[in-house]
PDB file of C-alpha atoms in Angstrom:
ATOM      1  CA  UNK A  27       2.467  17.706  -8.652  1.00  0.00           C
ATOM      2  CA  UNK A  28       0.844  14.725 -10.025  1.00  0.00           C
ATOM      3  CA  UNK A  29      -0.748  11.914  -7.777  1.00  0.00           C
ATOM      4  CA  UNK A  30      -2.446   8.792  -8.266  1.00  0.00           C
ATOM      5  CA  UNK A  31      -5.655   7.881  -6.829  1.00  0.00           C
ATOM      6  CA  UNK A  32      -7.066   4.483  -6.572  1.00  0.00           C
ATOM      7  CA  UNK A  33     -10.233   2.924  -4.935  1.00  0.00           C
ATOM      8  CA  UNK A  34     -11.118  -0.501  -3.841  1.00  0.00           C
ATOM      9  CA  UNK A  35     -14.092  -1.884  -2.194  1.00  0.00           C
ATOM     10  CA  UNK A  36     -12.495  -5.130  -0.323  1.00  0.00           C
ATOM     11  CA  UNK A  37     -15.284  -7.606   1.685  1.00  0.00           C
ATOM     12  CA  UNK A  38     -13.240  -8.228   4.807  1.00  0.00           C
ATOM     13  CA  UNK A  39     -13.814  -5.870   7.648  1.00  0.00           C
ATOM     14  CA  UNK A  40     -11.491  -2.699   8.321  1.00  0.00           C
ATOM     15  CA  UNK A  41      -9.392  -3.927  11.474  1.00  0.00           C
ATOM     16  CA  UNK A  42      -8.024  -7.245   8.645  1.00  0.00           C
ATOM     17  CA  UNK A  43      -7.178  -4.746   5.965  1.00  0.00           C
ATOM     18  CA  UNK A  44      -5.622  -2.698   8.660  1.00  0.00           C
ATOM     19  CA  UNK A  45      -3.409  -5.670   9.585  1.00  0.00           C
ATOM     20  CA  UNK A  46      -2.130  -6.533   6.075  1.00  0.00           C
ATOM     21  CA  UNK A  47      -1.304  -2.828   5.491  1.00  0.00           C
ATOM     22  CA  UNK A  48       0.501  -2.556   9.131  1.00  0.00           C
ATOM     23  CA  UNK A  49       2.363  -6.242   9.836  1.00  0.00           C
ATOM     24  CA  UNK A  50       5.024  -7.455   8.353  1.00  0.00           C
ATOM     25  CA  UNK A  51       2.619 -10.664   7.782  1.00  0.00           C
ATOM     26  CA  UNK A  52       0.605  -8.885   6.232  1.00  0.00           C
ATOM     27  CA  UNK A  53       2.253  -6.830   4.208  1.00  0.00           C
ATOM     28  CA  UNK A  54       3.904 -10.368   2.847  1.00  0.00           C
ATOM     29  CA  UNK A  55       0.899 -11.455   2.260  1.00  0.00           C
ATOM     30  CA  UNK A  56      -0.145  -9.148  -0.748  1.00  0.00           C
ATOM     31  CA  UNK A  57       2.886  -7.037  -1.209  1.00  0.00           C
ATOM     32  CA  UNK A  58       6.074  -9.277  -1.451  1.00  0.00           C
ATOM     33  CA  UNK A  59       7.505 -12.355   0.576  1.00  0.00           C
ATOM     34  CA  UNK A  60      10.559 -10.036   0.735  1.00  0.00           C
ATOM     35  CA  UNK A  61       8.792  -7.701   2.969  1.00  0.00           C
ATOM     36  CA  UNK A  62      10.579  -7.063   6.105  1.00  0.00           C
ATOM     37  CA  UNK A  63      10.331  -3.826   8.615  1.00  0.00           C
ATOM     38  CA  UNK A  64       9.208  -3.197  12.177  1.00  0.00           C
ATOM     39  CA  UNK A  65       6.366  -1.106  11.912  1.00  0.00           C
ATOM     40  CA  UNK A  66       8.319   2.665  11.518  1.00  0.00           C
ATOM     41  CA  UNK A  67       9.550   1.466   7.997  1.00  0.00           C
ATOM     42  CA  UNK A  68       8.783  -0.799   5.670  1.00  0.00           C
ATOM     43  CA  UNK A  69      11.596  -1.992   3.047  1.00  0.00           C
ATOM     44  CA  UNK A  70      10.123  -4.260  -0.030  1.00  0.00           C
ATOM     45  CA  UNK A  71      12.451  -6.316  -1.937  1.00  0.00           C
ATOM     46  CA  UNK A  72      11.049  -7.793  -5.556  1.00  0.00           C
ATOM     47  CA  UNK A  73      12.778 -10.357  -7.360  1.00  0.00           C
ATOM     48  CA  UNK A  74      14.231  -9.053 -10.591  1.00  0.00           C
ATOM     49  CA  UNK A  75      12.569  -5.247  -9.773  1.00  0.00           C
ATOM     50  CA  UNK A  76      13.817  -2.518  -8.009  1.00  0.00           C
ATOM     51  CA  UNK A  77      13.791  -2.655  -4.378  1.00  0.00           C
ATOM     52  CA  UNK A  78      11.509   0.490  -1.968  1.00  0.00           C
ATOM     53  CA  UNK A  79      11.774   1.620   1.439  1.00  0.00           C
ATOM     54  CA  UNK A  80       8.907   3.338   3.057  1.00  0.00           C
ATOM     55  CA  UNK A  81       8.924   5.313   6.559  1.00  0.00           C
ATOM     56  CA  UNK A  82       5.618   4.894   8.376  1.00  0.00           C
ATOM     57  CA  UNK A  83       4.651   8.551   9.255  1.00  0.00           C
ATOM     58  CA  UNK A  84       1.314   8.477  10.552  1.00  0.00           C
ATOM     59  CA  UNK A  85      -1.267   5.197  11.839  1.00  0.00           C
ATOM     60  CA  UNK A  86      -4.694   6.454  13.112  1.00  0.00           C
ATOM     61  CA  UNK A  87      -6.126   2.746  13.471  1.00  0.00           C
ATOM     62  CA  UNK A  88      -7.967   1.763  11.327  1.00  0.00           C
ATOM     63  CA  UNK A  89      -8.755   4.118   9.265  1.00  0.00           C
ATOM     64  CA  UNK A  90      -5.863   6.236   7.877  1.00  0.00           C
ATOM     65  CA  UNK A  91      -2.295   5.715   7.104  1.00  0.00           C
ATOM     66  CA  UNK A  92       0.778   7.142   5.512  1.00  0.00           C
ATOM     67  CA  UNK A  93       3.960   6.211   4.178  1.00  0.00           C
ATOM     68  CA  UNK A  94       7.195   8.027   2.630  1.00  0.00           C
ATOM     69  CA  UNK A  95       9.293   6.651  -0.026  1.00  0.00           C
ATOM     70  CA  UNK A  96      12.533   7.187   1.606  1.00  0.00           C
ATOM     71  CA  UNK A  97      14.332   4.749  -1.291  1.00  0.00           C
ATOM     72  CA  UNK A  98      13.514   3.412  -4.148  1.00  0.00           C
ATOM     73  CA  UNK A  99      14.220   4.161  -8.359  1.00  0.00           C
ATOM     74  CA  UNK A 100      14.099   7.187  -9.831  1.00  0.00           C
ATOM     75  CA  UNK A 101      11.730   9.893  -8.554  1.00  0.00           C
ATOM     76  CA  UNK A 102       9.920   7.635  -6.051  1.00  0.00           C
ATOM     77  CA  UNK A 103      12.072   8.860  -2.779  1.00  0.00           C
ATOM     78  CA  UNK A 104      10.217  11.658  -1.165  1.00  0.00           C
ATOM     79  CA  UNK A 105       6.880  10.624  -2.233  1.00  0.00           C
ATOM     80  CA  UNK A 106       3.718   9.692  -0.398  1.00  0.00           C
ATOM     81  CA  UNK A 107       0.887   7.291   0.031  1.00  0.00           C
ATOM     82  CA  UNK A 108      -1.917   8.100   2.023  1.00  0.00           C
ATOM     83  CA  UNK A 109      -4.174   5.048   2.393  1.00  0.00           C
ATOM     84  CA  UNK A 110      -7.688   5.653   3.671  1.00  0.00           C
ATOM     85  CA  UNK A 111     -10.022   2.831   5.180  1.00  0.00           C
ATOM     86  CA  UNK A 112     -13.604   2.964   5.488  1.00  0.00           C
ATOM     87  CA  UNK A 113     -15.556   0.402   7.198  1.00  0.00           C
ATOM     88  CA  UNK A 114     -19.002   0.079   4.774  1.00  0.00           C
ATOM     89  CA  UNK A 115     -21.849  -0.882   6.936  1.00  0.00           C
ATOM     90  CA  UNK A 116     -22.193  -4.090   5.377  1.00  0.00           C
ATOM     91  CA  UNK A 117     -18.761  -5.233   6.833  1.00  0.00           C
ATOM     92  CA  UNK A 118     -16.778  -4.618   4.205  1.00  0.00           C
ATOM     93  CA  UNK A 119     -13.888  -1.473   3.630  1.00  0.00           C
ATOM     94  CA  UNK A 120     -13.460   0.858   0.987  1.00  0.00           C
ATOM     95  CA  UNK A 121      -9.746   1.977   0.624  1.00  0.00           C
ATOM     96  CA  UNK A 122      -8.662   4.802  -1.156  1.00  0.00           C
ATOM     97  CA  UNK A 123      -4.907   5.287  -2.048  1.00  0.00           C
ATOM     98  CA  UNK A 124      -3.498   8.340  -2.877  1.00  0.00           C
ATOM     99  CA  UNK A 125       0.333   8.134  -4.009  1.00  0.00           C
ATOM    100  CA  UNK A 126       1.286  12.119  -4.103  1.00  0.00           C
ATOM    101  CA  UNK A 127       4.486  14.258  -4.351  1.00  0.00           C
ATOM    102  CA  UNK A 128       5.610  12.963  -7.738  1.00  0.00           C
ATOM    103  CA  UNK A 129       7.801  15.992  -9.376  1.00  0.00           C
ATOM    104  CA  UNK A 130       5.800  17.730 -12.567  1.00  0.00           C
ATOM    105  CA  UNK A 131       8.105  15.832 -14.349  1.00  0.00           C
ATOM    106  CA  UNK A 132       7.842  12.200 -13.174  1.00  0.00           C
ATOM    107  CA  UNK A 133       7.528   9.721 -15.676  1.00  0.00           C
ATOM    108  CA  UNK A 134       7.694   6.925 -13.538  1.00  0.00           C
ATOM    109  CA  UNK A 135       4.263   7.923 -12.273  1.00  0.00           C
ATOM    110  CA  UNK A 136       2.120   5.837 -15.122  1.00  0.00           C
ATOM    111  CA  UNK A 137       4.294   2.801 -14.712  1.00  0.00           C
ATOM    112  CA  UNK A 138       3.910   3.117 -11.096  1.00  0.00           C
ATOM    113  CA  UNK A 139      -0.187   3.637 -10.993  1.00  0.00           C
ATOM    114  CA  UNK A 140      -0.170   0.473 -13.160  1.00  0.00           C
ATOM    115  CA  UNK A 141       1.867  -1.215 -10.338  1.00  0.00           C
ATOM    116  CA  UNK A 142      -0.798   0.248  -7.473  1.00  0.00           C
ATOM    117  CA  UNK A 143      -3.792  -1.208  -9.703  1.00  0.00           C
ATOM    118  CA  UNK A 144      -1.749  -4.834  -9.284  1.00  0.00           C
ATOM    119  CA  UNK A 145      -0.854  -4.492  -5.203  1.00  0.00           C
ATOM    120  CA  UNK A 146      -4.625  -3.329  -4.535  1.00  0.00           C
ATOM    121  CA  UNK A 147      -5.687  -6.659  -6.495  1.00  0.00           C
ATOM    122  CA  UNK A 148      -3.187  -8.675  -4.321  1.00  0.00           C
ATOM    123  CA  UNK A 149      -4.832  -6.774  -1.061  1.00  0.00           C
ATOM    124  CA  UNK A 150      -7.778  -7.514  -1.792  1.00  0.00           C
ATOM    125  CA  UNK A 151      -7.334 -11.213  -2.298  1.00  0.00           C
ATOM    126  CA  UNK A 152      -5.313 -11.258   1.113  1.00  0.00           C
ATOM    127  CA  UNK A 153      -7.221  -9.254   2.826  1.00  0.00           C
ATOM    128  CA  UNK A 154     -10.530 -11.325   1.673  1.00  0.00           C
ATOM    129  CA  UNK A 155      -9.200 -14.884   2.046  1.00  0.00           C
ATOM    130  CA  UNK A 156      -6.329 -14.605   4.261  1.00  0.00           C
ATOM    131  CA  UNK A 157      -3.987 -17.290   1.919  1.00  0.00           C
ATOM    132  CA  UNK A 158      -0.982 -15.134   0.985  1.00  0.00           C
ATOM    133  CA  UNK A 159      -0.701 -13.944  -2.686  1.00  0.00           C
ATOM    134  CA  UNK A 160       1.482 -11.344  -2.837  1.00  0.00           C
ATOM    135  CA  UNK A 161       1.611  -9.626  -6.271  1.00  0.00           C
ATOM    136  CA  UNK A 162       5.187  -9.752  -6.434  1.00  0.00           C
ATOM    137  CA  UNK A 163       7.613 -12.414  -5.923  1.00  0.00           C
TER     138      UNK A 163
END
């Protein structure tokens, strides 16, 4: 099964990234303003692009989280991503995302690492200046 891996190194400390990956403030903030949820799932509405709806199925604060597509286009529903946070010791967090479960045969999987590259940007921004910029409208 394929998966995507990404890695960002984002100067805000781990317990701010935590909270734009686990509010629904923060997840408007870099994801989408059409971010709503309650903590157990996540849905993400884009204007003009498909819509997703994550389940929240494990939060070990701050440091690891993961999410099932339970909705979405195509081949998305059923997969994962497994974000990992590590606080650096000069304050800032390293977070690896790992977007698994994608059939053999899933050729949404390029279009969608292209898509991960843009949200991490967008996190990154949030996460380091706290003025929402969420990568998709």
């Amino acid at each position: 099964m394929p998966q995507l891996e990404h890695e960002t190194t984002i100067g805000a400390p781990a317990p701010e990234v935590w909270r734009a990956l686990t509010t629904v403030e923060g997840l408007r903030g870099w994801q989408t303003p059409g971010a709503t949820g309650d903590g157990v799932a996540w849905a993400f509405a884009y204007a003009g692009h498909p819509s997703f709806t994550w389940r929240v199925d494990e939060q070990s604060a701050p440091e690891r989280l993961v999410w099932t597509c339970t909705d979405g286009p195509g081949t998305a529903p059923g997969t994962t991503a497994l974000f990992r946070l590590t606080e650096l010791p000069d304050g800032r967090t390293r977070v690896e995302v790992v977007h698994g479960g994608w059939p053999a045969d899933a050729t949404a999987a390029a279009r969608c690492n292209t898509l991960w590259g843009a949200l991490l940007h967008a996190l990154t921004r949030y996460a380091e200046t706290g003025a929402p910029a969420p990568a998709f409208d």
